[in-house]
Amino acid sequence: MYFDTHKLFHEQQPTNYQAVKFPYQHEVADDTKKHTQDPIVTGTSILGIRYKGGVMLCSDTLGSYGSLARFRSLNRIKQVGSYSLVAASGEYSDFQYIIDLLERQVVDKDYCADDNTEVPPNALYQYLVRIMYNRRNQFNPLWNSLVVAGYKNGKPFLGYTDLLGSNFIDETMATGYGAYLAKPILRKFVDEKGGVDNISEEEAKDLLEKCMKVLYYRDARSLNKMQLATVSDSGITISEPYSLPTEWTFKGF
């Protein structure tokens, strides 16, 4: 059948443009609830390990805008209270929201209560697990993998939760690409030492730096500029960002 396309699209065009419906056009109501479902500025792996007398975390400082290495000085490890550290992979703005929420709901309430008690690391961790799981059930997840490290009353703590609300506690921790490349290195070292209680702080630092080098060589979203954080009886320390020495003259490169 022959159609006069000029007559169809020009001489007989409808006057009510709202009534025009094209094939496969999706109708979306104006009051539809919408959420951002894709992370924009993201950070990669977080690594953590327990050692004798404390817990240590490390991360690089890169914030990737898609595949662009856009922000090179992001701090992805934050102190929460006097006993806990929270670190995150994933969407950086969601991490900022989480830290602000913890400051308002946990730290400020402890301060206002003025009863000489603070939320311990394991309680802070369980609070975060509930937040992540609740947001997942609302189909509006916080796009992060979170690591909580703490030390109180001689008891170290290291836990993980993510955007699905999945959670577990372990002696070593790795998120992002580190879960594939760094986690085996961490576990092997712990086995060789006969447990985390036989690992010194200096050994833990050297091990994490080794893992960060491995990730820098193989993860396109990583950077050799990193931060270390420790929590122990002596308190919490977060280092200034520093660069790891790298070597690119290997024949294989």
PDB file of C-alpha atoms in Angstrom:
ATOM      1  CA  MET A   1       0.000   0.000   0.000  1.00  0.00           C
ATOM      2  CA  TYR A   2       1.303   3.438  -0.964  1.00  0.00           C
ATOM      3  CA  PHE A   3       1.120   6.354   1.494  1.00  0.00           C
ATOM      4  CA  ASP A   4       1.547  10.012   0.638  1.00  0.00           C
ATOM      5  CA  THR A   5       3.958  10.808   3.446  1.00  0.00           C
ATOM      6  CA  HIS A   6       3.885  14.558   2.800  1.00  0.00           C
ATOM      7  CA  LYS A   7       0.111  14.632   3.139  1.00  0.00           C
ATOM      8  CA  LEU A   8       0.224  12.330   6.174  1.00  0.00           C
ATOM      9  CA  PHE A   9       2.772  14.362   8.152  1.00  0.00           C
ATOM     10  CA  HIS A  10       2.041  17.901   7.037  1.00  0.00           C
ATOM     11  CA  GLU A  11      -1.476  18.398   5.685  1.00  0.00           C
ATOM     12  CA  GLN A  12      -3.177  16.064   8.169  1.00  0.00           C
ATOM     13  CA  GLN A  13      -1.067  16.752  11.236  1.00  0.00           C
ATOM     14  CA  PRO A  14      -3.035  16.861  14.490  1.00  0.00           C
ATOM     15  CA  THR A  15      -3.657  20.184  16.152  1.00  0.00           C
ATOM     16  CA  ASN A  16      -3.554  18.725  19.656  1.00  0.00           C
ATOM     17  CA  TYR A  17       0.106  17.793  20.057  1.00  0.00           C
ATOM     18  CA  GLN A  18      -0.515  16.214  23.460  1.00  0.00           C
ATOM     19  CA  ALA A  19      -2.482  13.470  21.696  1.00  0.00           C
ATOM     20  CA  VAL A  20       0.430  12.409  19.494  1.00  0.00           C
ATOM     21  CA  LYS A  21       1.770   9.009  20.566  1.00  0.00           C
ATOM     22  CA  PHE A  22       4.804   7.513  18.905  1.00  0.00           C
ATOM     23  CA  PRO A  23       5.554   3.784  18.891  1.00  0.00           C
ATOM     24  CA  TYR A  24       7.342   2.495  21.998  1.00  0.00           C
ATOM     25  CA  GLN A  25       7.001   5.871  23.700  1.00  0.00           C
ATOM     26  CA  HIS A  26       6.994   5.339  27.480  1.00  0.00           C
ATOM     27  CA  GLU A  27       4.393   7.224  29.442  1.00  0.00           C
ATOM     28  CA  VAL A  28       5.701   8.397  32.811  1.00  0.00           C
ATOM     29  CA  ALA A  29       3.443  10.180  35.251  1.00  0.00           C
ATOM     30  CA  ASP A  30       4.731  13.518  36.493  1.00  0.00           C
ATOM     31  CA  ASP A  31       4.442  12.429  40.122  1.00  0.00           C
ATOM     32  CA  THR A  32       6.522   9.275  39.649  1.00  0.00           C
ATOM     33  CA  LYS A  33       9.091   8.804  42.409  1.00  0.00           C
ATOM     34  CA  LYS A  34      12.555   8.838  40.905  1.00  0.00           C
ATOM     35  CA  HIS A  35      15.958   8.029  42.427  1.00  0.00           C
ATOM     36  CA  THR A  36      19.488   8.206  41.140  1.00  0.00           C
ATOM     37  CA  GLN A  37      20.356   4.631  40.295  1.00  0.00           C
ATOM     38  CA  ASP A  38      23.906   5.080  39.045  1.00  0.00           C
ATOM     39  CA  PRO A  39      26.941   6.307  40.997  1.00  0.00           C
ATOM     40  CA  ILE A  40      28.679   9.376  39.541  1.00  0.00           C
ATOM     41  CA  VAL A  41      31.887  10.110  41.496  1.00  0.00           C
ATOM     42  CA  THR A  42      33.248   6.857  42.875  1.00  0.00           C
ATOM     43  CA  GLY A  43      36.135   5.521  44.910  1.00  0.00           C
ATOM     44  CA  THR A  44      37.635   2.072  44.584  1.00  0.00           C
ATOM     45  CA  SER A  45      39.046  -0.416  47.097  1.00  0.00           C
ATOM     46  CA  ILE A  46      39.200  -0.127  50.881  1.00  0.00           C
ATOM     47  CA  LEU A  47      41.598  -2.492  52.667  1.00  0.00           C
ATOM     48  CA  GLY A  48      41.675  -3.365  56.336  1.00  0.00           C
ATOM     49  CA  ILE A  49      43.426  -5.727  58.731  1.00  0.00           C
ATOM     50  CA  ARG A  50      43.488  -6.414  62.446  1.00  0.00           C
ATOM     51  CA  TYR A  51      46.896  -6.542  64.122  1.00  0.00           C
ATOM     52  CA  LYS A  52      48.180  -6.937  67.665  1.00  0.00           C
ATOM     53  CA  GLY A  53      46.732  -3.999  69.569  1.00  0.00           C
ATOM     54  CA  GLY A  54      44.635  -2.365  66.872  1.00  0.00           C
ATOM     55  CA  VAL A  55      43.024  -2.201  63.450  1.00  0.00           C
ATOM     56  CA  MET A  56      44.391  -0.539  60.299  1.00  0.00           C
ATOM     57  CA  LEU A  57      42.591   0.708  57.195  1.00  0.00           C
ATOM     58  CA  CYS A  58      43.894   2.149  53.948  1.00  0.00           C
ATOM     59  CA  SER A  59      42.490   3.628  50.753  1.00  0.00           C
ATOM     60  CA  ASP A  60      43.660   5.644  47.817  1.00  0.00           C
ATOM     61  CA  THR A  61      42.461   9.227  47.373  1.00  0.00           C
ATOM     62  CA  LEU A  62      41.063   9.054  43.839  1.00  0.00           C
ATOM     63  CA  GLY A  63      37.509  10.031  42.964  1.00  0.00           C
ATOM     64  CA  SER A  64      36.670   8.802  39.466  1.00  0.00           C
ATOM     65  CA  TYR A  65      34.084  10.670  37.388  1.00  0.00           C
ATOM     66  CA  GLY A  66      33.119   7.720  35.232  1.00  0.00           C
ATOM     67  CA  SER A  67      36.444   6.672  33.726  1.00  0.00           C
ATOM     68  CA  LEU A  68      38.011  10.111  34.293  1.00  0.00           C
ATOM     69  CA  ALA A  69      40.476  10.378  37.185  1.00  0.00           C
ATOM     70  CA  ARG A  70      38.853  13.650  38.214  1.00  0.00           C
ATOM     71  CA  PHE A  71      39.429  14.169  41.955  1.00  0.00           C
ATOM     72  CA  ARG A  72      42.806  13.137  43.355  1.00  0.00           C
ATOM     73  CA  SER A  73      42.575  14.174  47.010  1.00  0.00           C
ATOM     74  CA  LEU A  74      39.392  12.645  48.401  1.00  0.00           C
ATOM     75  CA  ASN A  75      39.459  11.381  51.972  1.00  0.00           C
ATOM     76  CA  ARG A  76      37.477   8.137  52.039  1.00  0.00           C
ATOM     77  CA  ILE A  77      38.314   7.254  55.660  1.00  0.00           C
ATOM     78  CA  LYS A  78      36.517   9.215  58.388  1.00  0.00           C
ATOM     79  CA  GLN A  79      36.655   9.175  62.167  1.00  0.00           C
ATOM     80  CA  VAL A  80      33.297   8.742  63.889  1.00  0.00           C
ATOM     81  CA  GLY A  81      33.419   9.253  67.634  1.00  0.00           C
ATOM     82  CA  SER A  82      36.451   8.314  69.713  1.00  0.00           C
ATOM     83  CA  TYR A  83      36.635   4.620  68.887  1.00  0.00           C
ATOM     84  CA  SER A  84      35.573   4.078  65.269  1.00  0.00           C
ATOM     85  CA  LEU A  85      36.626   4.606  61.669  1.00  0.00           C
ATOM     86  CA  VAL A  86      34.266   4.375  58.683  1.00  0.00           C
ATOM     87  CA  ALA A  87      35.629   3.968  55.147  1.00  0.00           C
ATOM     88  CA  ALA A  88      33.783   3.592  51.857  1.00  0.00           C
ATOM     89  CA  SER A  89      34.030   2.458  48.274  1.00  0.00           C
ATOM     90  CA  GLY A  90      31.443   3.609  45.767  1.00  0.00           C
ATOM     91  CA  GLU A  91      29.506   6.861  45.388  1.00  0.00           C
ATOM     92  CA  TYR A  92      31.257   9.643  47.298  1.00  0.00           C
ATOM     93  CA  SER A  93      28.184  11.833  47.826  1.00  0.00           C
ATOM     94  CA  ASP A  94      26.377   8.913  49.476  1.00  0.00           C
ATOM     95  CA  PHE A  95      29.395   8.456  51.742  1.00  0.00           C
ATOM     96  CA  GLN A  96      29.200  12.135  52.689  1.00  0.00           C
ATOM     97  CA  TYR A  97      25.523  11.670  53.512  1.00  0.00           C
ATOM     98  CA  ILE A  98      26.298   8.631  55.688  1.00  0.00           C
ATOM     99  CA  ILE A  99      28.993  10.480  57.650  1.00  0.00           C
ATOM    100  CA  ASP A 100      26.678  13.470  58.171  1.00  0.00           C
ATOM    101  CA  LEU A 101      23.942  11.106  59.372  1.00  0.00           C
ATOM    102  CA  LEU A 102      26.296   9.407  61.821  1.00  0.00           C
ATOM    103  CA  GLU A 103      27.482  12.756  63.154  1.00  0.00           C
ATOM    104  CA  ARG A 104      23.913  13.925  63.765  1.00  0.00           C
ATOM    105  CA  GLN A 105      22.335  10.700  64.987  1.00  0.00           C
ATOM    106  CA  VAL A 106      25.208   9.156  66.941  1.00  0.00           C
ATOM    107  CA  VAL A 107      27.990  11.564  67.835  1.00  0.00           C
ATOM    108  CA  ASP A 108      25.793  14.572  68.632  1.00  0.00           C
ATOM    109  CA  LYS A 109      23.419  12.470  70.754  1.00  0.00           C
ATOM    110  CA  ASP A 110      26.346  11.082  72.740  1.00  0.00           C
ATOM    111  CA  TYR A 111      27.601  14.610  73.319  1.00  0.00           C
ATOM    112  CA  CYS A 112      24.191  15.914  74.391  1.00  0.00           C
ATOM    113  CA  ALA A 113      23.616  12.985  76.751  1.00  0.00           C
ATOM    114  CA  ASP A 114      26.853  13.910  78.586  1.00  0.00           C
ATOM    115  CA  ASP A 115      26.927  10.582  80.426  1.00  0.00           C
ATOM    116  CA  ASN A 116      30.567   9.662  79.707  1.00  0.00           C
ATOM    117  CA  THR A 117      29.572   6.884  77.318  1.00  0.00           C
ATOM    118  CA  GLU A 118      29.959   6.611  73.552  1.00  0.00           C
ATOM    119  CA  VAL A 119      28.541   4.252  70.973  1.00  0.00           C
ATOM    120  CA  PRO A 120      31.015   1.338  70.635  1.00  0.00           C
ATOM    121  CA  PRO A 121      32.250   0.240  67.195  1.00  0.00           C
ATOM    122  CA  ASN A 122      30.033  -2.865  66.979  1.00  0.00           C
ATOM    123  CA  ALA A 123      26.888  -0.841  67.769  1.00  0.00           C
ATOM    124  CA  LEU A 124      27.833   1.786  65.189  1.00  0.00           C
ATOM    125  CA  TYR A 125      28.340  -1.012  62.682  1.00  0.00           C
ATOM    126  CA  GLN A 126      24.931  -2.555  63.366  1.00  0.00           C
ATOM    127  CA  TYR A 127      23.312   0.870  62.987  1.00  0.00           C
ATOM    128  CA  LEU A 128      24.931   1.226  59.562  1.00  0.00           C
ATOM    129  CA  VAL A 129      23.779  -2.261  58.538  1.00  0.00           C
ATOM    130  CA  ARG A 130      20.175  -1.283  59.329  1.00  0.00           C
ATOM    131  CA  ILE A 131      20.491   1.952  57.373  1.00  0.00           C
ATOM    132  CA  MET A 132      21.852   0.189  54.291  1.00  0.00           C
ATOM    133  CA  TYR A 133      19.247  -2.574  54.409  1.00  0.00           C
ATOM    134  CA  ASN A 134      16.408  -0.087  54.923  1.00  0.00           C
ATOM    135  CA  ARG A 135      17.466   1.976  51.926  1.00  0.00           C
ATOM    136  CA  ARG A 136      17.782  -1.165  49.821  1.00  0.00           C
ATOM    137  CA  ASN A 137      14.180  -2.081  50.715  1.00  0.00           C
ATOM    138  CA  GLN A 138      13.044   1.352  49.563  1.00  0.00           C
ATOM    139  CA  PHE A 139      14.694   0.686  46.170  1.00  0.00           C
ATOM    140  CA  ASN A 140      16.833   3.739  46.854  1.00  0.00           C
ATOM    141  CA  PRO A 141      20.146   2.249  47.977  1.00  0.00           C
ATOM    142  CA  LEU A 142      23.197   4.094  49.188  1.00  0.00           C
ATOM    143  CA  TRP A 143      25.768   3.020  46.577  1.00  0.00           C
ATOM    144  CA  ASN A 144      28.597   2.151  48.929  1.00  0.00           C
ATOM    145  CA  SER A 145      30.576  -0.709  50.366  1.00  0.00           C
ATOM    146  CA  LEU A 146      31.404   0.317  53.933  1.00  0.00           C
ATOM    147  CA  VAL A 147      34.134  -0.885  56.261  1.00  0.00           C
ATOM    148  CA  VAL A 148      33.894  -0.104  59.978  1.00  0.00           C
ATOM    149  CA  ALA A 149      37.017  -0.424  62.127  1.00  0.00           C
ATOM    150  CA  GLY A 150      37.144   0.140  65.858  1.00  0.00           C
ATOM    151  CA  TYR A 151      38.980  -0.558  69.085  1.00  0.00           C
ATOM    152  CA  LYS A 152      37.501  -0.222  72.556  1.00  0.00           C
ATOM    153  CA  ASN A 153      38.319  -1.815  75.908  1.00  0.00           C
ATOM    154  CA  GLY A 154      41.028  -3.932  74.312  1.00  0.00           C
ATOM    155  CA  LYS A 155      38.660  -5.404  71.712  1.00  0.00           C
ATOM    156  CA  PRO A 156      39.349  -4.820  67.996  1.00  0.00           C
ATOM    157  CA  PHE A 157      36.499  -4.718  65.501  1.00  0.00           C
ATOM    158  CA  LEU A 158      36.412  -4.921  61.697  1.00  0.00           C
ATOM    159  CA  GLY A 159      33.120  -5.222  59.805  1.00  0.00           C
ATOM    160  CA  TYR A 160      31.674  -4.846  56.313  1.00  0.00           C
ATOM    161  CA  THR A 161      28.296  -3.889  54.861  1.00  0.00           C
ATOM    162  CA  ASP A 162      27.149  -2.816  51.402  1.00  0.00           C
ATOM    163  CA  LEU A 163      24.246  -1.355  49.408  1.00  0.00           C
ATOM    164  CA  LEU A 164      22.267  -4.607  49.742  1.00  0.00           C
ATOM    165  CA  GLY A 165      22.608  -4.725  53.499  1.00  0.00           C
ATOM    166  CA  SER A 166      24.924  -7.738  53.323  1.00  0.00           C
ATOM    167  CA  ASN A 167      27.236  -7.775  56.325  1.00  0.00           C
ATOM    168  CA  PHE A 168      29.987  -9.803  57.980  1.00  0.00           C
ATOM    169  CA  ILE A 169      32.877  -9.444  60.427  1.00  0.00           C
ATOM    170  CA  ASP A 170      36.393 -10.669  59.644  1.00  0.00           C
ATOM    171  CA  GLU A 171      40.075 -10.281  60.501  1.00  0.00           C
ATOM    172  CA  THR A 172      40.909  -8.885  57.060  1.00  0.00           C
ATOM    173  CA  MET A 173      38.765  -6.783  54.761  1.00  0.00           C
ATOM    174  CA  ALA A 174      38.837  -5.690  51.125  1.00  0.00           C
ATOM    175  CA  THR A 175      36.184  -4.015  48.994  1.00  0.00           C
ATOM    176  CA  GLY A 176      35.923  -3.303  45.283  1.00  0.00           C
ATOM    177  CA  TYR A 177      38.643  -4.756  43.095  1.00  0.00           C
ATOM    178  CA  GLY A 178      40.631  -5.460  46.242  1.00  0.00           C
ATOM    179  CA  ALA A 179      38.232  -8.278  47.091  1.00  0.00           C
ATOM    180  CA  TYR A 180      39.712 -10.188  44.134  1.00  0.00           C
ATOM    181  CA  LEU A 181      43.372  -9.160  44.209  1.00  0.00           C
ATOM    182  CA  ALA A 182      44.219  -7.993  47.737  1.00  0.00           C
ATOM    183  CA  LYS A 183      42.135 -10.351  49.863  1.00  0.00           C
ATOM    184  CA  PRO A 184      44.190 -13.463  48.952  1.00  0.00           C
ATOM    185  CA  ILE A 185      47.408 -11.621  49.850  1.00  0.00           C
ATOM    186  CA  LEU A 186      45.981 -10.550  53.207  1.00  0.00           C
ATOM    187  CA  ARG A 187      44.715 -14.036  54.061  1.00  0.00           C
ATOM    188  CA  LYS A 188      47.977 -15.699  53.073  1.00  0.00           C
ATOM    189  CA  PHE A 189      49.996 -13.338  55.263  1.00  0.00           C
ATOM    190  CA  VAL A 190      47.713 -13.929  58.264  1.00  0.00           C
ATOM    191  CA  ASP A 191      48.030 -17.706  57.811  1.00  0.00           C
ATOM    192  CA  GLU A 192      51.813 -17.485  57.566  1.00  0.00           C
ATOM    193  CA  LYS A 193      51.997 -15.439  60.774  1.00  0.00           C
ATOM    194  CA  GLY A 194      49.708 -17.820  62.628  1.00  0.00           C
ATOM    195  CA  GLY A 195      46.971 -15.270  63.286  1.00  0.00           C
ATOM    196  CA  VAL A 196      46.453 -11.518  63.466  1.00  0.00           C
ATOM    197  CA  ASP A 197      47.691 -11.361  67.076  1.00  0.00           C
ATOM    198  CA  ASN A 198      51.182 -12.102  65.762  1.00  0.00           C
ATOM    199  CA  ILE A 199      51.179  -9.168  63.346  1.00  0.00           C
ATOM    200  CA  SER A 200      52.826  -5.916  64.411  1.00  0.00           C
ATOM    201  CA  GLU A 201      51.654  -2.468  63.359  1.00  0.00           C
ATOM    202  CA  GLU A 202      54.677  -2.016  61.079  1.00  0.00           C
ATOM    203  CA  GLU A 203      54.035  -5.371  59.398  1.00  0.00           C
ATOM    204  CA  ALA A 204      50.389  -4.443  58.862  1.00  0.00           C
ATOM    205  CA  LYS A 205      51.431  -1.156  57.255  1.00  0.00           C
ATOM    206  CA  ASP A 206      53.924  -2.845  54.915  1.00  0.00           C
ATOM    207  CA  LEU A 207      51.323  -5.448  53.940  1.00  0.00           C
ATOM    208  CA  LEU A 208      48.647  -2.876  53.099  1.00  0.00           C
ATOM    209  CA  GLU A 209      51.104  -0.815  51.075  1.00  0.00           C
ATOM    210  CA  LYS A 210      52.074  -3.940  49.127  1.00  0.00           C
ATOM    211  CA  CYS A 211      48.395  -4.626  48.389  1.00  0.00           C
ATOM    212  CA  MET A 212      47.830  -1.035  47.282  1.00  0.00           C
ATOM    213  CA  LYS A 213      50.721  -1.337  44.835  1.00  0.00           C
ATOM    214  CA  VAL A 214      49.216  -4.507  43.393  1.00  0.00           C
ATOM    215  CA  LEU A 215      45.902  -2.706  42.940  1.00  0.00           C
ATOM    216  CA  TYR A 216      47.512   0.372  41.411  1.00  0.00           C
ATOM    217  CA  TYR A 217      49.190  -1.723  38.732  1.00  0.00           C
ATOM    218  CA  ARG A 218      45.982  -3.568  37.834  1.00  0.00           C
ATOM    219  CA  ASP A 219      42.969  -1.413  38.752  1.00  0.00           C
ATOM    220  CA  ALA A 220      42.330   1.395  36.276  1.00  0.00           C
ATOM    221  CA  ARG A 221      40.300   3.304  38.891  1.00  0.00           C
ATOM    222  CA  SER A 222      43.052   3.420  41.515  1.00  0.00           C
ATOM    223  CA  LEU A 223      45.879   5.806  42.375  1.00  0.00           C
ATOM    224  CA  ASN A 224      49.249   5.411  44.090  1.00  0.00           C
ATOM    225  CA  LYS A 225      48.373   8.283  46.459  1.00  0.00           C
ATOM    226  CA  MET A 226      46.937   6.752  49.630  1.00  0.00           C
ATOM    227  CA  GLN A 227      46.026   7.222  53.283  1.00  0.00           C
ATOM    228  CA  LEU A 228      46.497   4.944  56.278  1.00  0.00           C
ATOM    229  CA  ALA A 229      44.359   5.025  59.397  1.00  0.00           C
ATOM    230  CA  THR A 230      44.805   3.165  62.673  1.00  0.00           C
ATOM    231  CA  VAL A 231      42.609   2.772  65.737  1.00  0.00           C
ATOM    232  CA  SER A 232      44.095   1.369  68.927  1.00  0.00           C
ATOM    233  CA  ASP A 233      44.370   1.984  72.667  1.00  0.00           C
ATOM    234  CA  SER A 234      46.366   5.117  71.924  1.00  0.00           C
ATOM    235  CA  GLY A 235      43.514   6.576  69.857  1.00  0.00           C
ATOM    236  CA  ILE A 236      42.777   7.180  66.197  1.00  0.00           C
ATOM    237  CA  THR A 237      45.330   8.318  63.648  1.00  0.00           C
ATOM    238  CA  ILE A 238      44.633   9.168  59.997  1.00  0.00           C
ATOM    239  CA  SER A 239      47.744   9.910  57.985  1.00  0.00           C
ATOM    240  CA  GLU A 240      48.156  12.666  55.472  1.00  0.00           C
ATOM    241  CA  PRO A 241      47.989  11.442  51.864  1.00  0.00           C
ATOM    242  CA  TYR A 242      51.309  10.155  50.540  1.00  0.00           C
ATOM    243  CA  SER A 243      52.469   8.547  47.309  1.00  0.00           C
ATOM    244  CA  LEU A 244      53.810   5.021  46.957  1.00  0.00           C
ATOM    245  CA  PRO A 245      56.928   4.486  44.814  1.00  0.00           C
ATOM    246  CA  THR A 246      56.122   2.565  41.627  1.00  0.00           C
ATOM    247  CA  GLU A 247      58.135   0.825  38.926  1.00  0.00           C
ATOM    248  CA  TRP A 248      57.091   0.749  35.260  1.00  0.00           C
ATOM    249  CA  THR A 249      60.304  -0.488  33.608  1.00  0.00           C
ATOM    250  CA  PHE A 250      59.437  -4.168  33.868  1.00  0.00           C
ATOM    251  CA  LYS A 251      59.771  -6.007  30.573  1.00  0.00           C
ATOM    252  CA  GLY A 252      56.184  -7.213  30.848  1.00  0.00           C
ATOM    253  CA  PHE A 253      54.906  -3.628  30.833  1.00  0.00           C
TER     254      PHE A 253
END
